[in-house]
Short mmCIF file of C-alpha atoms and ligand atoms in Angstrom, two decimals:
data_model
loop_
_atom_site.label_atom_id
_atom_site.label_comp_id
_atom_site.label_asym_id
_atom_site.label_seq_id
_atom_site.Cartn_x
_atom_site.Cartn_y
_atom_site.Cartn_z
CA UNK A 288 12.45 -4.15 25.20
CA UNK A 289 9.95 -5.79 28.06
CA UNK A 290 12.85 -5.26 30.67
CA UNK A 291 13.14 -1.55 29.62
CA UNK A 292 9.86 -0.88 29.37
CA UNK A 293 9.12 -2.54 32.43
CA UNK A 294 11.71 -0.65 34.19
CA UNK A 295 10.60 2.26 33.01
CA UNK A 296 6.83 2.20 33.79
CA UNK A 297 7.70 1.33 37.45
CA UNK A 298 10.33 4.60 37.37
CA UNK A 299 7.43 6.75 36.15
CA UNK A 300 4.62 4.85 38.18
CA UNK A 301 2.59 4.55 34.77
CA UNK A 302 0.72 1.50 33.71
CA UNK A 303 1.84 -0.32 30.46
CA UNK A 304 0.48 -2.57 27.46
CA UNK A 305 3.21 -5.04 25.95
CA UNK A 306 2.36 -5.90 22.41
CA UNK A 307 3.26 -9.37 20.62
CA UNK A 308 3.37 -8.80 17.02
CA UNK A 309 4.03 -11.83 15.09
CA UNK A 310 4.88 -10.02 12.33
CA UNK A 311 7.62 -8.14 13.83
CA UNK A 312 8.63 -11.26 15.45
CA UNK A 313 7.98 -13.75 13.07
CA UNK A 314 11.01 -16.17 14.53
CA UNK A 315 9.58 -15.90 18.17
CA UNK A 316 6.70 -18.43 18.08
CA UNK A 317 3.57 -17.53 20.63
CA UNK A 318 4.27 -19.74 22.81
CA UNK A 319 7.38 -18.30 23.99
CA UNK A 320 7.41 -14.68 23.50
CA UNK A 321 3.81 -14.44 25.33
CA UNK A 322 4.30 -16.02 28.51
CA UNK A 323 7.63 -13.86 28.40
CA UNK A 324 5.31 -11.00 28.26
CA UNK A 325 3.00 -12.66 30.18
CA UNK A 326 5.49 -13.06 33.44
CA UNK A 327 6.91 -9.83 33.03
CA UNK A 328 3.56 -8.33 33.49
CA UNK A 329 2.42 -10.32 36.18
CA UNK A 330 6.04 -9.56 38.38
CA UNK A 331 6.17 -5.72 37.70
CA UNK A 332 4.90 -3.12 40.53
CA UNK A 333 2.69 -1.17 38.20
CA UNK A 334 -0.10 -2.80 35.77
CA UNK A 335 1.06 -4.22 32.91
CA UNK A 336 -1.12 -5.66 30.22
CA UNK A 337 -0.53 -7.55 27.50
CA UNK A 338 -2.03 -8.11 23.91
CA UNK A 339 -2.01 -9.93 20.69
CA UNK A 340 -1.26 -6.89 18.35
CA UNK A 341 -2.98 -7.42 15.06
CA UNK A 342 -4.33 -10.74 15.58
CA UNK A 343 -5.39 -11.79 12.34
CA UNK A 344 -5.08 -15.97 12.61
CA UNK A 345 -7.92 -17.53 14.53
CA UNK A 346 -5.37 -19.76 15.82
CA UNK A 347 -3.11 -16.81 16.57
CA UNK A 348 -5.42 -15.27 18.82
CA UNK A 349 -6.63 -18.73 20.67
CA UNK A 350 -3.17 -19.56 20.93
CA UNK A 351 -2.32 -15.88 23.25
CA UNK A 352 -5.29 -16.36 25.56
CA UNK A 353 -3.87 -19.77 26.15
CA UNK A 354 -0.46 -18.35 26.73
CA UNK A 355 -2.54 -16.21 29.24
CA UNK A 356 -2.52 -12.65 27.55
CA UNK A 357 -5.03 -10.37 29.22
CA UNK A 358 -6.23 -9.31 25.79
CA UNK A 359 -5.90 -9.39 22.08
CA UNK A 360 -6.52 -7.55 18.83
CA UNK A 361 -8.55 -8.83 16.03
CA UNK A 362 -7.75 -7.19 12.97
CA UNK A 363 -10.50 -7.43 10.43
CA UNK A 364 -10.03 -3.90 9.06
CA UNK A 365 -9.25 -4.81 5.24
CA UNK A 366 -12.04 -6.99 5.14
CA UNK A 367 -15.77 -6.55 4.33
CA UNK A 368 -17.77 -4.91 7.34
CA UNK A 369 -19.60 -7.40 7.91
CA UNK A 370 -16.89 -10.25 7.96
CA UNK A 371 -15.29 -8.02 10.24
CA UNK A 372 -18.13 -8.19 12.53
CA UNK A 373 -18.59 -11.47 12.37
CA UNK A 374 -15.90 -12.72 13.31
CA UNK A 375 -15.09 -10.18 16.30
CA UNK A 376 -18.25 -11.53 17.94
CA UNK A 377 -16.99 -15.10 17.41
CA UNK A 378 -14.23 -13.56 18.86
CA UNK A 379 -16.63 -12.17 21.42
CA UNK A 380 -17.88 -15.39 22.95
CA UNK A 381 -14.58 -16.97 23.53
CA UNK A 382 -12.77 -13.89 24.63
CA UNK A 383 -15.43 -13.42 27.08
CA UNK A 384 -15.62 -17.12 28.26
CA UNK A 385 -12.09 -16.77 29.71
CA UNK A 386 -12.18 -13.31 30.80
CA UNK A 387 -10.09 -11.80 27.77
CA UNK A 388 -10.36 -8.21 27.13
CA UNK A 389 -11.02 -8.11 23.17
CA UNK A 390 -9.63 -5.04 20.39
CA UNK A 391 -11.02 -5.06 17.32
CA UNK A 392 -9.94 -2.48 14.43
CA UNK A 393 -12.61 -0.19 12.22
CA UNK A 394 -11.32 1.65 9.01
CA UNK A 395 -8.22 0.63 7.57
CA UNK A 396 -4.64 1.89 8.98
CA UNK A 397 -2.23 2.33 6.28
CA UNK A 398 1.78 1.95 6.60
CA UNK A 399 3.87 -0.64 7.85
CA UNK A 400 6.33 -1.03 10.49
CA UNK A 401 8.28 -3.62 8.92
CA UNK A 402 10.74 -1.74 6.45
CA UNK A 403 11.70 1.82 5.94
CA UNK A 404 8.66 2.79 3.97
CA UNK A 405 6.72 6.53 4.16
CA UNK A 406 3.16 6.34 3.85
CA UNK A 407 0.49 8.69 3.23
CA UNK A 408 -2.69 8.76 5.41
CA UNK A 409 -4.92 9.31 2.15
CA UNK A 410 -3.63 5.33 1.47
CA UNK A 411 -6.04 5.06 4.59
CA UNK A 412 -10.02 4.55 5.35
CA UNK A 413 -10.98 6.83 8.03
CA UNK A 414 -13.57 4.99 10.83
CA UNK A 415 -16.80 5.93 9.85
CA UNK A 416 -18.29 7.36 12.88
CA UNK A 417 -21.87 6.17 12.64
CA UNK A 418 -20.20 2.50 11.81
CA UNK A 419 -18.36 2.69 14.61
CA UNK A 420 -21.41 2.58 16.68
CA UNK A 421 -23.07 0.30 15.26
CA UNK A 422 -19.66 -2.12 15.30
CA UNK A 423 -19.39 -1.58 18.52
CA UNK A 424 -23.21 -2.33 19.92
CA UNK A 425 -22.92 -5.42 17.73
CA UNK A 426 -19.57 -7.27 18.28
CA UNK A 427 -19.35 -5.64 22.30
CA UNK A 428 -15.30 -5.20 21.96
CA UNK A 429 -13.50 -3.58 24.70
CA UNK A 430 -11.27 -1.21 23.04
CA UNK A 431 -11.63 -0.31 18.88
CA UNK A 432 -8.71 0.87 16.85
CA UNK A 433 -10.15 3.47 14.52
CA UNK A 434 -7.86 5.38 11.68
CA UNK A 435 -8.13 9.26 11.57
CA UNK A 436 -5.04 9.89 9.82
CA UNK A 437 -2.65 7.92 11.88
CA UNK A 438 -0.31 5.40 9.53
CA UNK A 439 2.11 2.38 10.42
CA UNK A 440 5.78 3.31 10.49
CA UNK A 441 7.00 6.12 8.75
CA UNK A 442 4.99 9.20 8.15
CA UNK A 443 5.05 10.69 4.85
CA UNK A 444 5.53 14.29 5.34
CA UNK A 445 3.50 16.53 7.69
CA UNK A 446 0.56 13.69 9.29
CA UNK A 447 -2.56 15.26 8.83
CA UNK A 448 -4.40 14.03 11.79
CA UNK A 449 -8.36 14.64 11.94
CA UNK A 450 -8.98 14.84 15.72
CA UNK A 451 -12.45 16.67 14.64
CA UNK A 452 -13.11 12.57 14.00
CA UNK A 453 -11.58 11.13 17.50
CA UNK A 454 -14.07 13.58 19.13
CA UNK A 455 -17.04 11.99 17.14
CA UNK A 456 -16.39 8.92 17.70
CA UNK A 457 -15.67 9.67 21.22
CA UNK A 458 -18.84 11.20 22.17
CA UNK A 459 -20.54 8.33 20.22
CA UNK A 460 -19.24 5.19 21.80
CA UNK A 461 -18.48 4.40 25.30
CA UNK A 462 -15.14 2.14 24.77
CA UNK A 463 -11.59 3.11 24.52
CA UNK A 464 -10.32 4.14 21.56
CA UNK A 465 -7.09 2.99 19.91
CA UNK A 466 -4.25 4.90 17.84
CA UNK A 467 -2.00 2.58 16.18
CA UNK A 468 1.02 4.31 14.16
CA UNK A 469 1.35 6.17 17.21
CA UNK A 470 5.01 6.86 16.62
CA UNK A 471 6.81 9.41 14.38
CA UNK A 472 4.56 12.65 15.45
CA UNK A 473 5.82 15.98 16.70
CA UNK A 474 6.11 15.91 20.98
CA UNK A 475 3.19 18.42 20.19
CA UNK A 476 0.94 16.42 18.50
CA UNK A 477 0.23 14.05 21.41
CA UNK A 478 -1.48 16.06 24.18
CA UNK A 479 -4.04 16.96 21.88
CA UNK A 480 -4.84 13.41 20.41
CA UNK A 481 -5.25 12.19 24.18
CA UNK A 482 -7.77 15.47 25.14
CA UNK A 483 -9.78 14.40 22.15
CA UNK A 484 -10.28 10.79 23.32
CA UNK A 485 -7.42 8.31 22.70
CA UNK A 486 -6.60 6.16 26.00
CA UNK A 487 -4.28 3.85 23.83
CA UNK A 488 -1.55 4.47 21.56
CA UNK A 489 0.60 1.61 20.21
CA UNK A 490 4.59 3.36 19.57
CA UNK A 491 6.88 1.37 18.12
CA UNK A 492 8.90 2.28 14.91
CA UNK A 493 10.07 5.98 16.41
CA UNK A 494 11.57 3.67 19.32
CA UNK A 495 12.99 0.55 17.52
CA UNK A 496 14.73 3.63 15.00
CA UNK A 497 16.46 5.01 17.69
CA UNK A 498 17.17 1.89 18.96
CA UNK A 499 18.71 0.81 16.16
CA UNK A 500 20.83 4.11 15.68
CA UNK A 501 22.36 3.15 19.46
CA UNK A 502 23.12 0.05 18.50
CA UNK A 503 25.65 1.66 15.64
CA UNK A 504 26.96 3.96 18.65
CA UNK A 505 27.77 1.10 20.60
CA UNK A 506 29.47 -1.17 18.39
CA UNK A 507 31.39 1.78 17.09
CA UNK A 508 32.05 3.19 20.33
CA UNK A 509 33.26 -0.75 21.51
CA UNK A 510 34.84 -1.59 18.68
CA UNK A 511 36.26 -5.31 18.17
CA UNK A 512 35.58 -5.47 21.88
CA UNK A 513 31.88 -5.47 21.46
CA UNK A 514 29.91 -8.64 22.85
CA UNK A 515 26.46 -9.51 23.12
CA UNK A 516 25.52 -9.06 26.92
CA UNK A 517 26.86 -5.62 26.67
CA UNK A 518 24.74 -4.40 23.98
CA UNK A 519 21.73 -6.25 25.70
CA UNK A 520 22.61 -4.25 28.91
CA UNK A 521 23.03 -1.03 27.00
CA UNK A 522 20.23 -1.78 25.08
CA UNK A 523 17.78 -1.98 28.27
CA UNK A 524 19.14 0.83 29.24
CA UNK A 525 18.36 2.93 25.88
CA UNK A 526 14.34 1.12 26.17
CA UNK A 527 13.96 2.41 29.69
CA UNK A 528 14.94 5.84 29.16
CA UNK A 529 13.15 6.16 25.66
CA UNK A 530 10.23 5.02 27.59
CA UNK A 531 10.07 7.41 30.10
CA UNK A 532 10.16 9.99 27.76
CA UNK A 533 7.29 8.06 25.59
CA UNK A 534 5.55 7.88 29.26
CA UNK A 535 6.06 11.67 30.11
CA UNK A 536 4.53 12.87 26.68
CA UNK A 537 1.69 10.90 26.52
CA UNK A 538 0.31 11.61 30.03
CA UNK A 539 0.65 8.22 31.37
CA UNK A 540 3.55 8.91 34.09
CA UNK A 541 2.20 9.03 37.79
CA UNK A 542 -1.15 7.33 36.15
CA UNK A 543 -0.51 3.60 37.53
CA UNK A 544 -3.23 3.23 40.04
CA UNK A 545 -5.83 4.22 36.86
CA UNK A 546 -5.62 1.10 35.45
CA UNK A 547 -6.26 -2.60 36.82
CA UNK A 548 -5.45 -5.56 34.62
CA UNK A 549 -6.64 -8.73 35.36
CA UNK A 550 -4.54 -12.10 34.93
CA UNK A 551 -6.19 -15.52 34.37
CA UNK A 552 -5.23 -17.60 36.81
CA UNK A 553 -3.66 -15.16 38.97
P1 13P B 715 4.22 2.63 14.88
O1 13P B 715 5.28 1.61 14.69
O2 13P B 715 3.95 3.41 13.66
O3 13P B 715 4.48 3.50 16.07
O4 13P B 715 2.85 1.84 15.19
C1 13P B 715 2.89 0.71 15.98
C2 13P B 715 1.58 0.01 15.92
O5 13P B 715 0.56 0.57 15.66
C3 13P B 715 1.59 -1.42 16.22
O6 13P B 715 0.32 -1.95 16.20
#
């Protein structure tokens, strides 16, 4: 995936944020899947940033600035409000000690993206838009996740997305906002979610699907003579041009010299 992504962000001259989700990934420990991220990002020709997705360990998170992530996500969404703030501005001080960039989440994102599961957006909390502000002037994150309707994984039947809400909270606070479960919508639902204020959106499941149906067309298509580099060559090749297309749709093509990560140590 970070090859064909990579590949495909320089192709479209867009800039690019490489998740690590440990629980996606729960057999690649930190300390080797970041600093894979880590030099991938620092070697392409168009920004690349990486993150902790969905940080939730203290030691997690210390462990990906160490492994020299530009930023990472604390996700204190299912707990108590003020737990959640808390311990983003713990999260705060050391982030901004070592020149982290910090994402926090607000309101509660149902779904998951690890099994074939549908999910409702009513099994969500929508951000409250007046909590959001004060989250934000309190724990100082950089970018904040909020939930409008957007779920993990697999959407259960038409998503229902309040972008009334994005606008609010747009208007409100002066940080990027974040769509997670940004996968799975109709190629018309994205323009508008972007003109109402989202500058990140995490895709994945839409993407590892599809990868996962090309990985049946190979091995049929090869047969007994299937082996391993080959479907990690044709698999690169399936990432780029599903990224491009991800690229294209959500306005971030041609967009490269917008953005301007910033490496520790480099
Ligand atoms: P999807 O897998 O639903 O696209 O969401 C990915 C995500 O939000 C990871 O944080």
């Amino acid at each position: 995936m970070v090859v064909g992504t990579i590949r495909a962000a320089e192709e479209r001259y867009a800039p690019l944020i490489l998740c690590f989700n440990e629980a996606i990934t729960p057999t690649v420990p930190i300390a080797l899947g970041m600093p894979l991220l880590v030099n991938a990002a620092r070697f392409a020709n168009v920004p690349v940033a990486t993150i902790l997705d969905h940080g939730t360990e203290f030691d997690s998170i210390v462990q990906a600035i160490y492994y020299g992530s530009s930023s990472v996500m604390f996700d204190g969404s299912i707990l108590p409000y003020e737990e959640n703030v808390r311990i983003t501005q713990e999260l705060r001080k050391i982030t901004r000690a070592v020149g982290v960039s910090l994402e926090a989440e607000l309101g509660s994102i149902g779904g998951t993206v690890l099994e074939y599961k549908e999910t409702d957006s009513i099994e969500s909390v929508f951000t409250d838009p007046d909590l959001a502000v004060d989250f934000v002037k309190r724990t100082e994150v950089d970018m904040l996740a909020i939930s409008f309707g957007n779920v993990h994984g697999v959407y259960k039947g038409e998503p229902s997305l309040d972008l009334g809400r994005i606008q609010e909270i747009f208007s409100l606070v002066d940080v990027p906002l974040v769509m997670h479960g940004g996968s799975g919508l109709s190629d018309e639902d994205y323009p508008g979610i972007v003109a109402s204020g989202i500058s990140k959106i995490n895709y994945y499941t839409a993407m590892a699907r599809g990868a996962g149906r090309e990985i049946r067309r190979i091995a049929a298509e090869q047969g007994e003579h299937l082996i391993y580099h080959t479907l990690i060559a044709r698999g690169i090749d399936f990432f780029d041009e599903d990224t491009k297309r991800v690229l294209d749709l959500l306005g971030a093509s041609g967009k490269a010299d917008r953005a301007f990560p910033v490496f520790i140590g480099s």
